[in-house]
Coordinates of C-alpha atoms in Angstrom, one line a residue:
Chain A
X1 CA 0.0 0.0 0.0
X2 CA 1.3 3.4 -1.6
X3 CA 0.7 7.0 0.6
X4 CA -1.4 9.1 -1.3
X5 CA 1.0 12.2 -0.8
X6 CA 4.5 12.6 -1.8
X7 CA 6.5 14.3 0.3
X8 CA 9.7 16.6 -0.8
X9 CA 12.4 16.0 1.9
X10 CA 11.9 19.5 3.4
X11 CA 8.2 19.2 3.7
X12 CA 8.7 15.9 5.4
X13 CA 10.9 17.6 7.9
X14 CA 8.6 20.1 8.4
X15 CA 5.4 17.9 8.9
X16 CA 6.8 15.6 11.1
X17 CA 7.9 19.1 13.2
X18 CA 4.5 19.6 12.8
X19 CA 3.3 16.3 14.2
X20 CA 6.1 16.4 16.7
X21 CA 4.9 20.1 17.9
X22 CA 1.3 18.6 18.3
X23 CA 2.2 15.8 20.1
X24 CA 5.0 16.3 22.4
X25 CA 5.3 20.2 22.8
X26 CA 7.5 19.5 25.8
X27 CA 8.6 16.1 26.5
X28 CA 10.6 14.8 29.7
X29 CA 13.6 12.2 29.6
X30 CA 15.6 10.6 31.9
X31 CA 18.4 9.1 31.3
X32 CA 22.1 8.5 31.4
X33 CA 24.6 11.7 30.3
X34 CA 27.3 10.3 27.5
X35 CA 29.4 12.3 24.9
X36 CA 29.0 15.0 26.6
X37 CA 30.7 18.5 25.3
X38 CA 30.8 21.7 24.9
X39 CA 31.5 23.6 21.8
X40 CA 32.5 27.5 21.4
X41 CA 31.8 27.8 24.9
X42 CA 28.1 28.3 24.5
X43 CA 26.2 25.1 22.8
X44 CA 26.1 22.0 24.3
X45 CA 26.0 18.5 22.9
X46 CA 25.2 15.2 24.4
X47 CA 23.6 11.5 24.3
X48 CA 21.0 10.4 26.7
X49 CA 20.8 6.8 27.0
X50 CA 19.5 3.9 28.7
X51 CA 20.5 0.0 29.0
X52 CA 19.0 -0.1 25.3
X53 CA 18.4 3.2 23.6
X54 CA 20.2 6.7 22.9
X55 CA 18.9 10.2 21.8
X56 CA 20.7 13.1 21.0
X57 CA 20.1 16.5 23.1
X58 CA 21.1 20.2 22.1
X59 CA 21.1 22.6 23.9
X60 CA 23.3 26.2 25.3
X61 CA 25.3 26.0 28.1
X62 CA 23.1 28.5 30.2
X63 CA 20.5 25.8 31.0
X64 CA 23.3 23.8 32.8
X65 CA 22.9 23.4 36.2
X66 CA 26.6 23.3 36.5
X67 CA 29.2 21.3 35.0
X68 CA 28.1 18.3 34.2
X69 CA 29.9 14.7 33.3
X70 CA 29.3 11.1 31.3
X71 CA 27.6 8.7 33.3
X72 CA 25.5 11.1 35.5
X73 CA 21.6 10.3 35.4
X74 CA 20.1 13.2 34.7
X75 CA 16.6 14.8 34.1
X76 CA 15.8 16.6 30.6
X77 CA 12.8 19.0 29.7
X78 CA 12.8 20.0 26.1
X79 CA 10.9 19.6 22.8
X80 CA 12.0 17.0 19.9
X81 CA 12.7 18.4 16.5
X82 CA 13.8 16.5 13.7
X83 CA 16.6 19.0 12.1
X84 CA 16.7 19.6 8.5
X85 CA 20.2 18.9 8.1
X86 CA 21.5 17.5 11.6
X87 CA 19.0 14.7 12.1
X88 CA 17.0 14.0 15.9
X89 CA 17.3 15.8 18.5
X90 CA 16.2 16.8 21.4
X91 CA 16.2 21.0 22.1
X92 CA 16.8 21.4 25.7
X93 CA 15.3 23.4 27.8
X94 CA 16.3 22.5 31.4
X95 CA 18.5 19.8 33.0
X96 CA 18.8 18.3 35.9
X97 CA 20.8 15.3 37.7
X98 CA 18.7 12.9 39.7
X99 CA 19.6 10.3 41.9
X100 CA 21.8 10.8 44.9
X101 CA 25.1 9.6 43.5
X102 CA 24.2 11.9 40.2
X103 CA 23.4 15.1 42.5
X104 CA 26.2 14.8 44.7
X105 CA 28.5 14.2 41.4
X106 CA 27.6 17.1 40.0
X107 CA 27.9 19.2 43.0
X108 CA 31.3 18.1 44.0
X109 CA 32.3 19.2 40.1
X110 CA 30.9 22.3 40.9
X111 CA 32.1 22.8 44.2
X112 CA 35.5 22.3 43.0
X113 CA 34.8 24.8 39.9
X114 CA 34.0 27.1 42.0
X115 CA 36.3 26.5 45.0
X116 CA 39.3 27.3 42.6
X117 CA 37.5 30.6 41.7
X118 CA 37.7 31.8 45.4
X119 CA 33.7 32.2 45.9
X120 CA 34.5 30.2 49.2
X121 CA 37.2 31.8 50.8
X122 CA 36.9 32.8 54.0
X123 CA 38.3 36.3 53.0
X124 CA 35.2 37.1 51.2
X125 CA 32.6 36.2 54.2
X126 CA 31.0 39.7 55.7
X127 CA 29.8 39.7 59.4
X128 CA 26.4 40.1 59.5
X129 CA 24.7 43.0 61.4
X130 CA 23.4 42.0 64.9
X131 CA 20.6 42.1 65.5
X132 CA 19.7 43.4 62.0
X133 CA 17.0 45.6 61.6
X134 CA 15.6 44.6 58.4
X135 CA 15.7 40.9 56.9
X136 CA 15.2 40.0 52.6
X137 CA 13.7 36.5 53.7
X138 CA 13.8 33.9 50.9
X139 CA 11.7 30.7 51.3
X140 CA 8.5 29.3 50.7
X141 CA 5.3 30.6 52.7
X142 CA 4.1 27.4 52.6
X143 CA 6.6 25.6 54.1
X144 CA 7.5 24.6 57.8
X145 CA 11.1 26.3 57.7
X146 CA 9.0 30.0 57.4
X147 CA 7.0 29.0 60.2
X148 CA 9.9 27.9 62.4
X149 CA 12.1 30.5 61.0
X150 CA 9.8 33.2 62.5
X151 CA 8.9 31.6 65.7
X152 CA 12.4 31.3 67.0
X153 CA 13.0 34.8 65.7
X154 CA 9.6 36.0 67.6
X155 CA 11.1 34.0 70.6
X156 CA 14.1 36.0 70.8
X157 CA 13.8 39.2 69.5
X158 CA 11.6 42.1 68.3
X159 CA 11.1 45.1 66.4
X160 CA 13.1 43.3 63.1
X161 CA 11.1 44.2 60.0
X162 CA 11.2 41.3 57.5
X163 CA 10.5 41.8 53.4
X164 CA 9.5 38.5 52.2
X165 CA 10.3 37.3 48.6
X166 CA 8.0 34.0 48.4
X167 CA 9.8 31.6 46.3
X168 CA 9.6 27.9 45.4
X169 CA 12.4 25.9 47.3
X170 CA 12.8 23.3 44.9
X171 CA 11.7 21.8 41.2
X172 CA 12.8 23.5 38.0
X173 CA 11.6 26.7 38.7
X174 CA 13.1 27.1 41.8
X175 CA 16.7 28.1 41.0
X176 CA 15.7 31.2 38.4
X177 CA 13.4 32.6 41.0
X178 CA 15.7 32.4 44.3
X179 CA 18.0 34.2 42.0
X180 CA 15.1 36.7 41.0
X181 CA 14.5 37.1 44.6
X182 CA 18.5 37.8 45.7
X183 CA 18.9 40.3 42.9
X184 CA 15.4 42.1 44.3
X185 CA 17.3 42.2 47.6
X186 CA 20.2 43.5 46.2
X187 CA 18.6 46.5 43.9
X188 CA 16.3 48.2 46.3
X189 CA 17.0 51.8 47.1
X190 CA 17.0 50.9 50.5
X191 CA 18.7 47.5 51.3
X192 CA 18.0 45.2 53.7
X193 CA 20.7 44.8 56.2
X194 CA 20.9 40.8 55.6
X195 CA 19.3 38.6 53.2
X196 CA 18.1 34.9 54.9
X197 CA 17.8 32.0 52.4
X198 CA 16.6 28.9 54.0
X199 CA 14.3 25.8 53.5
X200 CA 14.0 22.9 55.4
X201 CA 15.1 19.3 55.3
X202 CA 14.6 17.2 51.9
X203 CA 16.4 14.5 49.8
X204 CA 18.8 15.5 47.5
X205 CA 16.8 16.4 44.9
X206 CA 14.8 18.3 46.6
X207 CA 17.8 20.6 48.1
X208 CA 19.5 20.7 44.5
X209 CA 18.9 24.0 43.5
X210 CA 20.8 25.9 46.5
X211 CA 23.4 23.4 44.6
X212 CA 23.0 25.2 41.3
X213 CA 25.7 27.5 39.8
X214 CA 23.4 30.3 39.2
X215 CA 21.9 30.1 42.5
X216 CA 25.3 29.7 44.3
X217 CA 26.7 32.6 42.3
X218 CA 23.7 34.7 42.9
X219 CA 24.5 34.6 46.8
X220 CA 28.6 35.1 46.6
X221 CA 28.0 38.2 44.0
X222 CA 25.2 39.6 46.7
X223 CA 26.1 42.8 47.9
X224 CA 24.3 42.3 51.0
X225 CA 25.1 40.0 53.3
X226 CA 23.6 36.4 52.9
X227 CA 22.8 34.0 55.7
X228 CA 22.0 30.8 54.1
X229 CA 20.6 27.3 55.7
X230 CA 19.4 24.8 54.0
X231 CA 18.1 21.2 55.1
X232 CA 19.9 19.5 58.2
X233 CA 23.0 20.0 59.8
X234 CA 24.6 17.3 57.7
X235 CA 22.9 19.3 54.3
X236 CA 25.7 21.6 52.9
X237 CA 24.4 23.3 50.0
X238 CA 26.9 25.3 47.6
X239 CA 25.1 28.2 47.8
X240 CA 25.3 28.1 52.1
X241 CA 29.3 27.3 51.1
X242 CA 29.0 30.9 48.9
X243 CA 27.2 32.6 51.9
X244 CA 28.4 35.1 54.2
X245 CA 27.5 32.8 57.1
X246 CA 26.2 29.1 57.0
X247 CA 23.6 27.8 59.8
X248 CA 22.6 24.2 59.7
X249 CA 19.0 24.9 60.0
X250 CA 16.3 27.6 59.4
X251 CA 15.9 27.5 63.1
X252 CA 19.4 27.9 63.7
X253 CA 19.6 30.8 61.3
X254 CA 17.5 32.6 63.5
X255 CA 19.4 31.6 66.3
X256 CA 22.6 32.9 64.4
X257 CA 20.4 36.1 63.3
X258 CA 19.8 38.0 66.5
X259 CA 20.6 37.9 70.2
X260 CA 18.1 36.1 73.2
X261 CA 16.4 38.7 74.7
X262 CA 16.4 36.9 77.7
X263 CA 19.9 37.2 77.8
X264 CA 20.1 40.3 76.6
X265 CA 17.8 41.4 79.3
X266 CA 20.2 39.9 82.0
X267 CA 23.4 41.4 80.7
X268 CA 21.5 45.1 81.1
X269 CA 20.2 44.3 84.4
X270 CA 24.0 43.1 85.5
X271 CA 25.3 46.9 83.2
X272 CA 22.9 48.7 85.7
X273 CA 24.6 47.2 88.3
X274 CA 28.0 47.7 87.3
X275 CA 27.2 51.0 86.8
X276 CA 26.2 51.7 90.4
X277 CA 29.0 50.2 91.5
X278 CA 31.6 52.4 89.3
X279 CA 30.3 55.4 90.4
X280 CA 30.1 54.6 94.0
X281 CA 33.8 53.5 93.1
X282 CA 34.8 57.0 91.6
X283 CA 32.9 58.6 94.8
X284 CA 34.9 57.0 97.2
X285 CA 38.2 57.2 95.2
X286 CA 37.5 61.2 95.0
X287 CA 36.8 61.0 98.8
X288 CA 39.8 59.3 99.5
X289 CA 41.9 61.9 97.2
X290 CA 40.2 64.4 99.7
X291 CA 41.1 63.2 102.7
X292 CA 44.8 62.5 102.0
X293 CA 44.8 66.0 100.9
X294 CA 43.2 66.9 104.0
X295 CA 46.4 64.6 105.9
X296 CA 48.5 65.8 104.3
X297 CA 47.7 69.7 104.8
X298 CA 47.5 69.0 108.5
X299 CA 51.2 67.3 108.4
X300 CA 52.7 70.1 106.8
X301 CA 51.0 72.4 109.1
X302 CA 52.2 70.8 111.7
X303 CA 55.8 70.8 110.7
X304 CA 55.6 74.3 110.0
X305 CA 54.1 75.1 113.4
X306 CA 57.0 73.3 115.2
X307 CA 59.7 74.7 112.5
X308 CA 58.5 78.2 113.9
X309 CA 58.6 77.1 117.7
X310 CA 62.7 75.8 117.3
X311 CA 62.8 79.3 115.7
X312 CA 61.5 80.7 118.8
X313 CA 63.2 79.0 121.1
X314 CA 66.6 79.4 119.3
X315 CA 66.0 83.4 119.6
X316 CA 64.8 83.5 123.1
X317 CA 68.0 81.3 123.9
X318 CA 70.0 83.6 121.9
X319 CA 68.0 86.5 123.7
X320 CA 68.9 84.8 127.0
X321 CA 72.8 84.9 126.2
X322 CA 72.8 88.3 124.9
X323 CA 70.7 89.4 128.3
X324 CA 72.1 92.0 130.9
X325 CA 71.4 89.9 133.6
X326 CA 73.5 86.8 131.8
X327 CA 76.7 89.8 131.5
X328 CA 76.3 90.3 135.2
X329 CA 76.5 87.1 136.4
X330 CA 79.5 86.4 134.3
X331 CA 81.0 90.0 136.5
X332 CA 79.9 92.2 134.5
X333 CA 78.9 95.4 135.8
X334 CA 76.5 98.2 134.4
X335 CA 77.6 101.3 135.0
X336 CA 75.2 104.6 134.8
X337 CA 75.9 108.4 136.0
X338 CA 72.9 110.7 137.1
X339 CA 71.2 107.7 135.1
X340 CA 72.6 107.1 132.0
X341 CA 74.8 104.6 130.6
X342 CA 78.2 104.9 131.0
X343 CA 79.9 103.4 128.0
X344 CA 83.6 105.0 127.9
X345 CA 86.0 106.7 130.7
X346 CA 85.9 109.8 128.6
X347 CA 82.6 110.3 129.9
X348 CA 84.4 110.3 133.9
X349 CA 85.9 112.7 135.9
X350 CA 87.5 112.2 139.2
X351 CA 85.3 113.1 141.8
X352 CA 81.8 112.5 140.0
X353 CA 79.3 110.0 141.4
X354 CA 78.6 106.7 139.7
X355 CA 76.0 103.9 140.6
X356 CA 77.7 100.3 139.6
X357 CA 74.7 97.5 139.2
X358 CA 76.0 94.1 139.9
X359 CA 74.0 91.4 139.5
X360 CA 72.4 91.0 144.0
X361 CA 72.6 95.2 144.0
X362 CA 73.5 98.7 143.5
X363 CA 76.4 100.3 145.5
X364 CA 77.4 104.3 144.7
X365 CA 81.4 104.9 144.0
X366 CA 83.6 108.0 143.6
X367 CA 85.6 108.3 140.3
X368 CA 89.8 108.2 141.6
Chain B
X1 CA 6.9 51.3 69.4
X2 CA 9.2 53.8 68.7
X3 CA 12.5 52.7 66.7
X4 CA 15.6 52.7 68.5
X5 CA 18.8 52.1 66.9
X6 CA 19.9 48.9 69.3
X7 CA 23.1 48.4 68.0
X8 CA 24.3 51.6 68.6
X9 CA 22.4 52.5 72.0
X10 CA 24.5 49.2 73.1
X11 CA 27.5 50.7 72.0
X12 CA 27.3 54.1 73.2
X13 CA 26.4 51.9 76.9
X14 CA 29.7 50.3 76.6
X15 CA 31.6 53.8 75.7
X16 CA 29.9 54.6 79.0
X17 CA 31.0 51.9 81.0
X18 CA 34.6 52.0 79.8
X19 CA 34.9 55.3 80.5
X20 CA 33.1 55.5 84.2
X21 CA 36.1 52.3 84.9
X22 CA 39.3 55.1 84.0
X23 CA 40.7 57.2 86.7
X24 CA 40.7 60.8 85.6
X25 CA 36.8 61.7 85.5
X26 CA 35.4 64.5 87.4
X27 CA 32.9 63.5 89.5
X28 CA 30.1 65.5 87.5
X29 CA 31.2 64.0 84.8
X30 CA 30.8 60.7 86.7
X31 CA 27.1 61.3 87.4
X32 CA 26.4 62.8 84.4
X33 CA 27.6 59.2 82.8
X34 CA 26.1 57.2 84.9
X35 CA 22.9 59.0 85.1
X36 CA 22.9 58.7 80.2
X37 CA 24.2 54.7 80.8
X38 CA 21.2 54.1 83.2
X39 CA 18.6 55.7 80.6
X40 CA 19.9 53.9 77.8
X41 CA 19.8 50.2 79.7
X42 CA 16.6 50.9 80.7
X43 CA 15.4 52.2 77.1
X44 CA 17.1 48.6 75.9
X45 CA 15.5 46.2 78.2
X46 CA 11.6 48.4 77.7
X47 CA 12.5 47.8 73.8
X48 CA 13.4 44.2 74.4
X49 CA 9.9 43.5 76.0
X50 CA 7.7 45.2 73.7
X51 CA 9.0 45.0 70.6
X52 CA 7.7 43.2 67.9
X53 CA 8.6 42.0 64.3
X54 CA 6.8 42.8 61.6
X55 CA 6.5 40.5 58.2
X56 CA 5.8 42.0 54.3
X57 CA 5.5 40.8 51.6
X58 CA 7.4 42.4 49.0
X59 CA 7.1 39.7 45.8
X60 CA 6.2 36.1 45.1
X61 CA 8.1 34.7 42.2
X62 CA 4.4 33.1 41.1
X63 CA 3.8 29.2 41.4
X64 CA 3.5 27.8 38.3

């Protein structure tokens, strides 16, 4: 049996597009990764097979999750297009690895690509503002982490304003809108003082895109300061590796986030206290200046005092010495004439009158 | 609630503090300090109990 139409080979290849378009707009593979490459640094080639079968995928490098490599499993969206000239293929949209081992291959490339670009390095990581007063949270509404997240934060601390950028934490749209969200953060007039990324616990598909390279890039380019927690404390995502600080879980990131009030509390009741005490402290010290001022006034005083009563009693000894009566008891006399002082014979005449004072009396003499 | 900058209210305590422990303050100085410390731990501990935070919602990236 002969088809009624004849097809010219272009016509064919644009029918069957046709048919193709109709039926499987957007198809979904899984499958093994082999000859993979890269080509110009932009388009990317490679075969998805299974135990029996292998199709060829096309696509650019921008819809790579991160470096991929032959023998991952991985997890293709796209839409199957018979080329004119190339033959079947399969026009990717979106990729993904699946399966542990796949996902934790693929992130360990990654980690290592970007490890050796510095977006780790401890040199990079900020210190975030504590307590903040203005969070960018990125998570999902609908999720336990939010819930938790903002408990723990009510629990310890108030007044924080927090802008929330409602975002799916996992699937295929996930990574393009947690970048969305970060470069939201990071373009308002007024930033936020630290952006929190966080989602709870999930298997490793479900944490992969905080794996991604453009989410992980997103967070280590982020002007403001990321705190990023992902899953458990044994889930390290790339993009908590790329953060300013890490925490192991969205309740710990709150933890991390802001002081306890509680404690906070304490340590101002305890500052009151200390307080007191240092100024009772400066009182006394101040009082103490005053009265070994007031000692040492009264010392000198008292020096001075009995400096001034030698210096009496020297003179008054000196006083003593120098005395009349301390002449006449040595034998010498004082002699006066109609009651003066008689200092030199000159002043005497034989025959005048002169009283000599000795020390027991007076007796009257005649000048020979 | 009024807004208080708690970061640097706590700072401005420990300025306090440091200085109220060195030797060569006046003692008016001395109250004055201790009198600005006190009013700023008790400004810190009223904010601690009352304050609250506050959630918006600035964008959803749309579920799909």
């Amino acid at each position: 049996m002969s088809n009624d139409i004849v097809f010219s080979v272009s016509d064919f290849v644009a029918v069957l597009n046709q048919t193709l378009d109709y039926a499987y707009p957007d198809v979904t593979i899984v499958g093994e990764l082999s000859n993979f490459r890269v080509s110009k640094g932009r388009w990317v080639y490679f075969d998805l097979k299974d135990e029996y079968s292998s199709v060829k995928c096309f696509g650019t490098v921008y819809m790579l999750p991160g470096p991929l490599e032959d023998g991952m499993i991985v997890q293709v969206s796209g839409t199957p297009r018979l080329h004119q000239q190339f033959g079947f293929s399969v026009n990717i949209r979106a990729v993904q690895p699946v399966g542990e081992g796949s996902i934790k291959k693929a992130a360990a490339l990654l980690e290592a690509k970007l490890a050796a670009e510095g977006l780790f390095d401890e040199s990079r990581k900020r210190l975030l503002p504590h307590p903040p007063k203005r969070i960018g949270l990125i998570t999902s509404s609908e999720s336990a982490a939010y819930h938790d997240f903002l408990k723990i934060l009510g629990s310890r601390w108030g007044g924080v304003d927090i802008e929330l950028f409602d975002v799916q934490v996992q699937g295929e749209a996930a990574p393009g809108q947690i970048v969305q969200a970060l470069e939201f953060f990071n373009t308002q007039p007024t930033p936020v003082d630290v952006i929190v990324v966080t989602r709870g616990g999930g298997s490793s598909e479900d944490l992969a895109a905080f794996s991604t390279e453009q989410v992980t890039r997103a967070v280590a380019v982020s002007r403001v300061p990321t705190l990023v927690a992902i899953g458990h404390e044994v889930d390290i995502s790339l993009a908590e590796l790329a953060a300013d600080k890490r925490g192991s879980t969205p309740s710990n990131a709150a933890e991390l986030l802001v002081p306890d009030k509680k404690h906070e509390t304490e340590l101002l009741k305890d500052a009151r206290d200390y307080l007191r005490e240092l100024l009772i402290a400066q009182v006394s010290s101040k009082q103490q200046l005053l009265q070994g001022t007031r000692e040492m006034l009264t010392e000198v005083t008292r020096r001075l005092i009995k400096q001034q009563l030698r210096h009496v009693e020297s003179t008054r000894q000196l006083l003593e010495v120098l005395s009349p009566e301390a002449a006449m008891r040595r034998g010498y006399a004082l002699v006066t004439k109609n009651g003066s002082v008689v200092r030199s014979i000159d002043s005497l005449a034989p025959g005048q009158v002169i009283d000599i004072r000795l020390i027991d009396g007076n007796v009257k003499a005649e000048v020979k | 609630m009024k807004k208080i900058d708690y970061q640097a209210l706590s700072t401005e305590l420990d300025d306090i503090t440091a200085k109220l422990q060195s030797e060569d303050v006046a003692i008016d100085e001395a109250l004055k300090l201790y009198e600005r410390g006190t009013t700023i731990a008790k400004e810190l501990e009223q904010y601690l109990k009352a304050a609250e935070n506050t959630v918006l919602k600035v964008s959803g990236a749309g579920r799909e």
